[in-house]
């Protein structure tokens, strides 16, 4: 009878140890801390800001409404107080010209500014200035003012004008928000730069 009781007790004890994790592992050990390394997908980590490109660097952008792909290359920047018959309300017109090229088999266009997308200027202190600042919309640029959708295999000149204070203009960042609301950034020089400076100044003459 003692042997039977002892055996039964042993079975119950073994079951209790198994239920409590008594398999030889220490259940009090802390779990391994999760790794902080980013995923190996090649995508930037959430919350990161894409590094600004330089004037003359192309960017592949999504067209208006998500249709087509535009390769946009801001290539020239001109700083002036006078643009044709208009005088800068804030002290400095910043004129940027860009080359838009359709990269797919469908026409592509820049989003209309009223959508909140398109072109913006970020001052050195982080202030964002829109396309309709001061007297910017009154400046005309002739050959650089194309606004039609870019057809497959074609390209056209476009331009954007900002009316800024001298402090906002010096060392600013040009930002373009495309049809998928992705922001593309270019660090702007603080003086006239690019291959079309002379052509832009000719268009800006009264």
mmCIF file of C-alpha atoms in Angstrom:
data_model
loop_
_atom_site.group_PDB
_atom_site.id
_atom_site.type_symbol
_atom_site.label_atom_id
_atom_site.label_comp_id
_atom_site.label_asym_id
_atom_site.label_seq_id
_atom_site.Cartn_x
_atom_site.Cartn_y
_atom_site.Cartn_z
ATOM 1 C CA UNK A 1 0.000 0.000 0.000
ATOM 2 C CA UNK A 2 2.852 2.444 0.802
ATOM 3 C CA UNK A 3 4.419 1.755 -2.594
ATOM 4 C CA UNK A 4 1.164 2.517 -4.401
ATOM 5 C CA UNK A 5 0.650 5.783 -2.471
ATOM 6 C CA UNK A 6 4.244 6.865 -3.116
ATOM 7 C CA UNK A 7 3.920 6.124 -6.835
ATOM 8 C CA UNK A 8 0.665 8.041 -7.081
ATOM 9 C CA UNK A 9 2.187 10.965 -5.230
ATOM 10 C CA UNK A 10 5.123 10.899 -7.623
ATOM 11 C CA UNK A 11 2.797 11.073 -10.626
ATOM 12 C CA UNK A 12 0.942 14.027 -9.121
ATOM 13 C CA UNK A 13 4.220 15.791 -8.310
ATOM 14 C CA UNK A 14 5.530 15.279 -11.864
ATOM 15 C CA UNK A 15 2.305 16.686 -13.313
ATOM 16 C CA UNK A 16 2.509 19.734 -11.052
ATOM 17 C CA UNK A 17 6.116 20.398 -12.050
ATOM 18 C CA UNK A 18 5.257 20.121 -15.737
ATOM 19 C CA UNK A 19 2.342 22.560 -15.401
ATOM 20 C CA UNK A 20 4.591 25.069 -13.623
ATOM 21 C CA UNK A 21 7.253 24.902 -16.313
ATOM 22 C CA UNK A 22 9.486 22.563 -14.372
ATOM 23 C CA UNK A 23 11.137 21.199 -17.489
ATOM 24 C CA UNK A 24 14.537 22.432 -16.392
ATOM 25 C CA UNK A 25 14.137 25.932 -17.881
ATOM 26 C CA UNK A 26 14.200 28.984 -15.604
ATOM 27 C CA UNK A 27 10.836 30.675 -16.131
ATOM 28 C CA UNK A 28 12.073 33.775 -14.291
ATOM 29 C CA UNK A 29 14.515 34.693 -17.079
ATOM 30 C CA UNK A 30 13.561 38.017 -18.778
ATOM 31 C CA UNK A 31 12.508 37.932 -22.425
ATOM 32 C CA UNK A 32 15.017 39.143 -24.984
ATOM 33 C CA UNK A 33 14.678 42.863 -25.708
ATOM 34 C CA UNK A 34 13.316 43.641 -29.168
ATOM 35 C CA UNK A 35 15.918 44.789 -31.688
ATOM 36 C CA UNK A 36 15.938 48.463 -32.626
ATOM 37 C CA UNK A 37 17.498 47.883 -36.051
ATOM 38 C CA UNK A 38 15.379 49.066 -39.005
ATOM 39 C CA UNK A 39 13.794 46.579 -41.359
ATOM 40 C CA UNK A 40 15.984 45.409 -44.196
ATOM 41 C CA UNK A 41 13.532 46.667 -46.820
ATOM 42 C CA UNK A 42 15.628 49.645 -47.821
ATOM 43 C CA UNK A 43 12.828 52.054 -46.878
ATOM 44 C CA UNK A 44 13.652 55.006 -44.575
ATOM 45 C CA UNK A 45 12.580 54.645 -40.973
ATOM 46 C CA UNK A 46 9.356 56.339 -39.944
ATOM 47 C CA UNK A 47 9.841 59.950 -38.934
ATOM 48 C CA UNK A 48 13.033 60.501 -40.932
ATOM 49 C CA UNK A 49 13.438 63.507 -43.229
ATOM 50 C CA UNK A 50 14.797 62.892 -46.690
ATOM 51 C CA UNK A 51 18.087 64.670 -47.335
ATOM 52 C CA UNK A 52 17.850 67.682 -49.642
ATOM 53 C CA UNK A 53 19.263 67.392 -53.156
ATOM 54 C CA UNK A 54 21.234 70.127 -54.892
ATOM 55 C CA UNK A 55 20.062 72.484 -57.632
ATOM 56 C CA UNK A 56 20.272 70.582 -60.927
ATOM 57 C CA UNK A 57 19.475 67.170 -59.407
ATOM 58 C CA UNK A 58 16.494 65.323 -60.980
ATOM 59 C CA UNK A 59 13.720 63.707 -58.945
ATOM 60 C CA UNK A 60 11.227 61.088 -60.137
ATOM 61 C CA UNK A 61 7.831 62.264 -58.946
ATOM 62 C CA UNK A 62 4.268 60.948 -59.217
ATOM 63 C CA UNK A 63 1.976 63.002 -61.430
ATOM 64 C CA UNK A 64 -1.231 64.735 -60.449
ATOM 65 C CA UNK A 65 -3.835 62.306 -59.120
ATOM 66 C CA UNK A 66 -1.252 59.511 -59.080
ATOM 67 C CA UNK A 67 -1.122 59.367 -62.897
ATOM 68 C CA UNK A 68 2.219 59.011 -64.668
ATOM 69 C CA UNK A 69 5.731 59.893 -63.593
ATOM 70 C CA UNK A 70 7.447 63.252 -64.005
ATOM 71 C CA UNK A 71 11.197 63.650 -63.749
ATOM 72 C CA UNK A 72 11.539 67.177 -62.359
ATOM 73 C CA UNK A 73 14.865 69.004 -62.413
ATOM 74 C CA UNK A 74 15.055 72.493 -60.849
ATOM 75 C CA UNK A 75 18.005 73.936 -62.742
ATOM 76 C CA UNK A 76 18.167 77.714 -62.257
ATOM 77 C CA UNK A 77 17.421 80.190 -59.463
ATOM 78 C CA UNK A 78 17.412 83.988 -59.769
ATOM 79 C CA UNK A 79 17.029 86.559 -56.977
ATOM 80 C CA UNK A 80 15.585 89.941 -57.940
ATOM 81 C CA UNK A 81 13.587 92.817 -56.457
ATOM 82 C CA UNK A 82 11.907 93.650 -59.745
ATOM 83 C CA UNK A 83 10.042 91.139 -61.933
ATOM 84 C CA UNK A 84 8.769 92.814 -65.090
ATOM 85 C CA UNK A 85 6.447 95.617 -63.952
ATOM 86 C CA UNK A 86 6.057 94.136 -60.455
ATOM 87 C CA UNK A 87 8.111 94.951 -57.358
ATOM 88 C CA UNK A 88 8.576 92.413 -54.585
ATOM 89 C CA UNK A 89 6.282 93.157 -51.644
ATOM 90 C CA UNK A 90 8.669 91.496 -49.194
ATOM 91 C CA UNK A 91 12.007 92.492 -50.698
ATOM 92 C CA UNK A 92 13.052 89.583 -52.932
ATOM 93 C CA UNK A 93 11.511 87.607 -55.762
ATOM 94 C CA UNK A 94 13.028 84.133 -55.934
ATOM 95 C CA UNK A 95 12.491 82.683 -59.409
ATOM 96 C CA UNK A 96 13.130 78.969 -59.954
ATOM 97 C CA UNK A 97 12.932 77.261 -63.341
ATOM 98 C CA UNK A 98 12.560 73.524 -63.744
ATOM 99 C CA UNK A 99 12.497 70.930 -66.520
ATOM 100 C CA UNK A 100 9.547 68.482 -66.373
ATOM 101 C CA UNK A 101 9.915 65.259 -68.385
ATOM 102 C CA UNK A 102 7.273 62.514 -68.738
ATOM 103 C CA UNK A 103 8.810 59.118 -67.920
ATOM 104 C CA UNK A 104 5.953 56.689 -68.691
ATOM 105 C CA UNK A 105 3.539 55.945 -71.532
ATOM 106 C CA UNK A 106 0.870 58.293 -70.140
ATOM 107 C CA UNK A 107 0.799 62.076 -69.859
ATOM 108 C CA UNK A 108 1.676 63.486 -66.435
ATOM 109 C CA UNK A 109 1.107 66.849 -64.807
ATOM 110 C CA UNK A 110 2.106 68.724 -61.666
ATOM 111 C CA UNK A 111 -0.686 68.966 -59.052
ATOM 112 C CA UNK A 112 -2.581 72.242 -58.997
ATOM 113 C CA UNK A 113 -1.400 74.532 -56.156
ATOM 114 C CA UNK A 114 -4.944 74.766 -54.746
ATOM 115 C CA UNK A 115 -4.690 71.088 -53.753
ATOM 116 C CA UNK A 116 -2.016 71.929 -51.189
ATOM 117 C CA UNK A 117 0.559 70.063 -53.263
ATOM 118 C CA UNK A 118 3.039 71.474 -55.769
ATOM 119 C CA UNK A 119 5.778 73.971 -54.886
ATOM 120 C CA UNK A 120 6.682 75.535 -51.523
ATOM 121 C CA UNK A 121 9.673 77.380 -50.068
ATOM 122 C CA UNK A 122 11.086 76.576 -46.635
ATOM 123 C CA UNK A 123 13.049 79.418 -45.057
ATOM 124 C CA UNK A 124 16.212 78.654 -43.047
ATOM 125 C CA UNK A 125 14.236 78.900 -39.789
ATOM 126 C CA UNK A 126 11.694 76.325 -41.046
ATOM 127 C CA UNK A 127 8.896 78.732 -42.042
ATOM 128 C CA UNK A 128 6.906 77.448 -45.044
ATOM 129 C CA UNK A 129 5.972 79.963 -47.767
ATOM 130 C CA UNK A 130 3.437 79.133 -50.471
ATOM 131 C CA UNK A 131 3.336 79.813 -54.202
ATOM 132 C CA UNK A 132 1.067 82.860 -53.744
ATOM 133 C CA UNK A 133 3.243 84.900 -51.388
ATOM 134 C CA UNK A 134 3.296 88.688 -51.816
ATOM 135 C CA UNK A 135 3.259 89.674 -55.510
ATOM 136 C CA UNK A 136 4.609 86.348 -56.757
ATOM 137 C CA UNK A 137 1.607 85.496 -58.936
ATOM 138 C CA UNK A 138 1.991 88.752 -60.890
ATOM 139 C CA UNK A 139 5.423 87.853 -62.296
ATOM 140 C CA UNK A 140 5.389 86.406 -65.826
ATOM 141 C CA UNK A 141 8.193 84.303 -67.308
ATOM 142 C CA UNK A 142 7.271 83.683 -70.955
ATOM 143 C CA UNK A 143 9.015 80.536 -72.213
ATOM 144 C CA UNK A 144 9.237 79.109 -68.671
ATOM 145 C CA UNK A 145 5.478 79.229 -68.008
ATOM 146 C CA UNK A 146 4.222 76.024 -69.673
ATOM 147 C CA UNK A 147 1.305 74.497 -67.785
ATOM 148 C CA UNK A 148 -0.074 71.696 -69.994
ATOM 149 C CA UNK A 149 0.273 68.011 -69.042
ATOM 150 C CA UNK A 150 3.586 66.636 -70.329
ATOM 151 C CA UNK A 151 3.040 64.053 -73.061
ATOM 152 C CA UNK A 152 4.914 60.702 -73.144
ATOM 153 C CA UNK A 153 8.495 61.142 -74.334
ATOM 154 C CA UNK A 154 8.282 64.944 -74.089
ATOM 155 C CA UNK A 155 9.506 67.621 -71.687
ATOM 156 C CA UNK A 156 8.761 71.284 -71.017
ATOM 157 C CA UNK A 157 9.990 74.250 -68.997
ATOM 158 C CA UNK A 158 8.104 75.403 -65.937
ATOM 159 C CA UNK A 159 8.810 77.969 -63.236
ATOM 160 C CA UNK A 160 7.823 79.043 -59.754
ATOM 161 C CA UNK A 161 8.123 82.470 -58.136
ATOM 162 C CA UNK A 162 8.179 83.261 -54.421
ATOM 163 C CA UNK A 163 8.000 86.729 -52.843
ATOM 164 C CA UNK A 164 10.253 86.541 -49.773
ATOM 165 C CA UNK A 165 12.112 88.631 -47.248
ATOM 166 C CA UNK A 166 15.905 88.594 -47.699
ATOM 167 C CA UNK A 167 16.223 86.375 -44.600
ATOM 168 C CA UNK A 168 13.685 83.863 -45.965
ATOM 169 C CA UNK A 169 15.393 83.763 -49.352
ATOM 170 C CA UNK A 170 18.966 83.211 -48.205
ATOM 171 C CA UNK A 171 19.794 79.517 -47.882
ATOM 172 C CA UNK A 172 16.213 78.280 -48.292
ATOM 173 C CA UNK A 173 14.931 74.866 -49.376
ATOM 174 C CA UNK A 174 12.706 74.296 -52.403
ATOM 175 C CA UNK A 175 10.016 71.665 -51.726
ATOM 176 C CA UNK A 176 7.758 69.880 -54.220
ATOM 177 C CA UNK A 177 4.855 67.710 -53.023
ATOM 178 C CA UNK A 178 3.852 65.263 -55.767
ATOM 179 C CA UNK A 179 0.622 63.435 -56.638
ATOM 180 C CA UNK A 180 1.199 60.855 -53.898
ATOM 181 C CA UNK A 181 1.910 63.613 -51.353
ATOM 182 C CA UNK A 182 5.596 62.734 -51.201
ATOM 183 C CA UNK A 183 7.862 65.729 -50.568
ATOM 184 C CA UNK A 184 11.005 66.232 -52.682
ATOM 185 C CA UNK A 185 13.572 68.753 -51.452
ATOM 186 C CA UNK A 186 16.384 70.809 -52.998
ATOM 187 C CA UNK A 187 18.775 73.047 -51.078
ATOM 188 C CA UNK A 188 18.894 76.400 -52.865
ATOM 189 C CA UNK A 189 21.990 78.576 -53.365
ATOM 190 C CA UNK A 190 21.901 82.129 -51.998
ATOM 191 C CA UNK A 191 22.828 83.788 -55.295
ATOM 192 C CA UNK A 192 21.891 83.515 -58.971
ATOM 193 C CA UNK A 193 22.817 80.002 -60.153
ATOM 194 C CA UNK A 194 22.195 77.638 -63.039
ATOM 195 C CA UNK A 195 22.496 77.516 -66.845
ATOM 196 C CA UNK A 196 19.445 79.703 -67.580
ATOM 197 C CA UNK A 197 20.187 82.771 -65.439
ATOM 198 C CA UNK A 198 20.562 85.048 -68.495
ATOM 199 C CA UNK A 199 17.379 83.704 -70.119
ATOM 200 C CA UNK A 200 15.378 84.190 -66.918
ATOM 201 C CA UNK A 201 16.630 87.762 -66.466
ATOM 202 C CA UNK A 202 15.626 88.499 -70.058
ATOM 203 C CA UNK A 203 12.088 87.284 -69.355
ATOM 204 C CA UNK A 204 11.989 89.430 -66.194
ATOM 205 C CA UNK A 205 12.774 92.674 -68.019
ATOM 206 C CA UNK A 206 9.991 95.322 -67.931
#
